[in-house]
mmCIF file of C-alpha atoms in Angstrom:
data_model
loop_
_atom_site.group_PDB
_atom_site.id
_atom_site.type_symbol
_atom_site.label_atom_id
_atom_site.label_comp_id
_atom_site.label_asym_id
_atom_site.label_seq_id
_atom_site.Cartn_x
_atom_site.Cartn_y
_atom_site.Cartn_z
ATOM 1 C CA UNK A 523 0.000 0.000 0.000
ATOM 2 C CA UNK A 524 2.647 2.288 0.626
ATOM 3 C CA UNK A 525 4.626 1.658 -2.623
ATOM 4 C CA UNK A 526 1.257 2.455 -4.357
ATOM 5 C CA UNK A 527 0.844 5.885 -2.205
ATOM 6 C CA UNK A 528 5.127 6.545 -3.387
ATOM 7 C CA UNK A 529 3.734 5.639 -7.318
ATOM 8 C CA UNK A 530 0.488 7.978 -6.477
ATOM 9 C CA UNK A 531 2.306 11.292 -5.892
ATOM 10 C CA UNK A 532 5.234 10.558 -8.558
ATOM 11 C CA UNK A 533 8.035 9.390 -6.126
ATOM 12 C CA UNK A 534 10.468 6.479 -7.786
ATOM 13 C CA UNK A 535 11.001 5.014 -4.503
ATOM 14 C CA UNK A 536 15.316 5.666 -4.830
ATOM 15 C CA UNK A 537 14.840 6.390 -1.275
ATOM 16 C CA UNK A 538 14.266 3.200 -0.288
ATOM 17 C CA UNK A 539 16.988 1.361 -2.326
ATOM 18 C CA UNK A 540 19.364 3.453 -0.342
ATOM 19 C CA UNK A 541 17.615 2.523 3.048
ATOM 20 C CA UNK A 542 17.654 -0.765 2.499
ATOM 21 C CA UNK A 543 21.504 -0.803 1.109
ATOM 22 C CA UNK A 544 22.546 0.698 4.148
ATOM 23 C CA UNK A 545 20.522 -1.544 6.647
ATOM 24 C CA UNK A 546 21.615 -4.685 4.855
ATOM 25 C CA UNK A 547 25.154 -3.422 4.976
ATOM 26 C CA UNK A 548 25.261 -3.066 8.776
ATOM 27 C CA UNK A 549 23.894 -6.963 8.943
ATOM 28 C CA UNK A 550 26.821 -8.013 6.373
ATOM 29 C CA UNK A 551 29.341 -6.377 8.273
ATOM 30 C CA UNK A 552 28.067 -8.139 11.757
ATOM 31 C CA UNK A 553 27.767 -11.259 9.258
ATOM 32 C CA UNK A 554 31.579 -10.860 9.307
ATOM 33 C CA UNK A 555 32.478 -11.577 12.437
ATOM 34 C CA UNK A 556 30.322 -14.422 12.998
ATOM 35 C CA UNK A 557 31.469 -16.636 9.649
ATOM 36 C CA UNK A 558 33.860 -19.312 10.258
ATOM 37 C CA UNK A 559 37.120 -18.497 8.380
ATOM 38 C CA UNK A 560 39.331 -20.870 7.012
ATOM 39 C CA UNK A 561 41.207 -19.040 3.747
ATOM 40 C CA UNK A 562 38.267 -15.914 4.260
ATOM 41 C CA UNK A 563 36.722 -16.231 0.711
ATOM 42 C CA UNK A 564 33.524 -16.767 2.620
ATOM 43 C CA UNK A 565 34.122 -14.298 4.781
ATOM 44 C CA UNK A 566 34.765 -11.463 1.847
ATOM 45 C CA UNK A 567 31.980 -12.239 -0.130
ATOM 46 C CA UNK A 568 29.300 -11.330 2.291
ATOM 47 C CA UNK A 569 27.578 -8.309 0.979
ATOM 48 C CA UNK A 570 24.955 -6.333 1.519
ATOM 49 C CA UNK A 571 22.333 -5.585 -1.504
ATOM 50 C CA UNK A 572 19.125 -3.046 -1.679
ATOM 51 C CA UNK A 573 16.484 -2.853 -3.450
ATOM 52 C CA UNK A 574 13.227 -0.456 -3.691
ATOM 53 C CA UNK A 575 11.449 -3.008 -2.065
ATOM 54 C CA UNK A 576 13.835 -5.150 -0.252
ATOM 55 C CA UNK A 577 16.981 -5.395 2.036
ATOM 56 C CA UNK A 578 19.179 -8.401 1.299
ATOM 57 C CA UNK A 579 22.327 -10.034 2.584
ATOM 58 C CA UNK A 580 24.476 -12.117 0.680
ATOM 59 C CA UNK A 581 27.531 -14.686 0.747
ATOM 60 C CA UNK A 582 29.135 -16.627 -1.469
ATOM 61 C CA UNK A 583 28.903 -17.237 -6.053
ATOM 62 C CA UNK A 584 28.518 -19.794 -8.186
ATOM 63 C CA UNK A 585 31.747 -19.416 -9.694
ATOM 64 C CA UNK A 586 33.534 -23.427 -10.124
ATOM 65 C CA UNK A 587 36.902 -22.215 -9.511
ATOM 66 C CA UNK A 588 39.453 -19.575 -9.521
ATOM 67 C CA UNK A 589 40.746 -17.670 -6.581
ATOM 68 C CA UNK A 590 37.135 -15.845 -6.279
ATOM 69 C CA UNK A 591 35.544 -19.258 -5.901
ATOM 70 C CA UNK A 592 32.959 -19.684 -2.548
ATOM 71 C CA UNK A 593 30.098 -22.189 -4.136
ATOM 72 C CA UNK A 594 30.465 -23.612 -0.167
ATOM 73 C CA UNK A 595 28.595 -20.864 1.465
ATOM 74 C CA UNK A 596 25.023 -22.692 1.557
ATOM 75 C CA UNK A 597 26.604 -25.384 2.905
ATOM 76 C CA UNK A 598 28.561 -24.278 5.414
ATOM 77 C CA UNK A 599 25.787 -21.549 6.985
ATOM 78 C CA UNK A 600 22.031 -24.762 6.405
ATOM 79 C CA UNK A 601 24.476 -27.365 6.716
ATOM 80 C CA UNK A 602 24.629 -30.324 4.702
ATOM 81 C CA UNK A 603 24.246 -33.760 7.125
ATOM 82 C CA UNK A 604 24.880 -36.647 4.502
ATOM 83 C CA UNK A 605 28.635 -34.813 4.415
ATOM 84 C CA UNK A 606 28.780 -34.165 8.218
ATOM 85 C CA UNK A 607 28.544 -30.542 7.567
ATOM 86 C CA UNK A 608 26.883 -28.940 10.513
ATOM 87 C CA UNK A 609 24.877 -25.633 9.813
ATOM 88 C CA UNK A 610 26.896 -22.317 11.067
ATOM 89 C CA UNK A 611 23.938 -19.872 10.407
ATOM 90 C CA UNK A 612 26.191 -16.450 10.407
ATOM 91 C CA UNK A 613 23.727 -14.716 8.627
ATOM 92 C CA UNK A 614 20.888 -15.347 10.789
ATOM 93 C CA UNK A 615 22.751 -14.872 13.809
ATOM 94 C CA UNK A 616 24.015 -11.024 12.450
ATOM 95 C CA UNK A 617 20.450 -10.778 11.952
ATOM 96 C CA UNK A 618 19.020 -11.539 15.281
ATOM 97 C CA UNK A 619 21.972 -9.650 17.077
ATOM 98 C CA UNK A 620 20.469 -6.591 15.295
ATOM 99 C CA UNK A 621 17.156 -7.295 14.495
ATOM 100 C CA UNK A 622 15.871 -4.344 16.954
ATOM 101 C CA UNK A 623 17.846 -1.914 15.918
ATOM 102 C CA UNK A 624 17.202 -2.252 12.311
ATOM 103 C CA UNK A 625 13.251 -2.405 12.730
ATOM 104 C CA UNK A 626 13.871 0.703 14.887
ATOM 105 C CA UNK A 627 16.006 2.250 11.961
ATOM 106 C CA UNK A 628 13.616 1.294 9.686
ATOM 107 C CA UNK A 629 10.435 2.680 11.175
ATOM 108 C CA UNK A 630 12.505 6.185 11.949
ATOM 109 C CA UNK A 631 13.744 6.640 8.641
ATOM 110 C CA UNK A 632 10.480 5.427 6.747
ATOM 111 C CA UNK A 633 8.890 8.235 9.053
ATOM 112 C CA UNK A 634 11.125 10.847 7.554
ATOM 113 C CA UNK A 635 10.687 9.510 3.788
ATOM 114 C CA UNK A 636 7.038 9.879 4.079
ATOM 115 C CA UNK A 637 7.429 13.317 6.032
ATOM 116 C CA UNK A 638 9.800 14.489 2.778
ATOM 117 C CA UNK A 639 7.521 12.910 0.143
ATOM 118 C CA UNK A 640 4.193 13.843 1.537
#
């Protein structure tokens, strides 16, 4: 309903792609210090991505090989029990550690879009 309100009065919403780049980038950097590190590919491919409508954090590629190579990152945060891999859930754990303060974030700074917009 809100997006529809932003589309109503002409706003593209850029707003929020910054808001949720920033918020996803404070999880990826707690994400950080929670991953197990062995050779720290994992470790430096956690990102954080935004969107209009969404805040996302990432880790890992697809890549096969090559120095950039960290297919392993499912893996090693679910787990994979026919291997004996047990799950390391880094990226839910950043996200519980700061799950208040980026709800809080988000509700203040949504506030102040709509107060700018409207």
């Amino acid at each position: 309903e809100l997006a529809r309100k932003f589309r109503e009065v002409g706003n593209d919403m850029s707003d929020f792609r910054e808001l949720h780049k920033r918020l996803a980038d404070d999880v990826a950097g707690t994400a950080k210090t929670k991953v197990p590190v062995r050779s720290g590919r994992l470790k430096n491919s956690i990102r954080g991505a935004g969107t209009k409508t969404a805040a996302r954090v990432r880790a890992g590629n697809n890549r096969k090989s090559g120095p950039t190579s960290v297919p392993y990152a499912a893996p090693v945060h679910f787990g994979w029990a026919e291997r004996g891999i047990r799950p390391q859930p880094f990226l839910y754990e950043a996200l519980d550690d700061r799950r208040q303060e980026v709800v809080d974030r988000y509700n203040d700074e949504v506030r102040a879009i709509i107060r700018r917009v409207f």
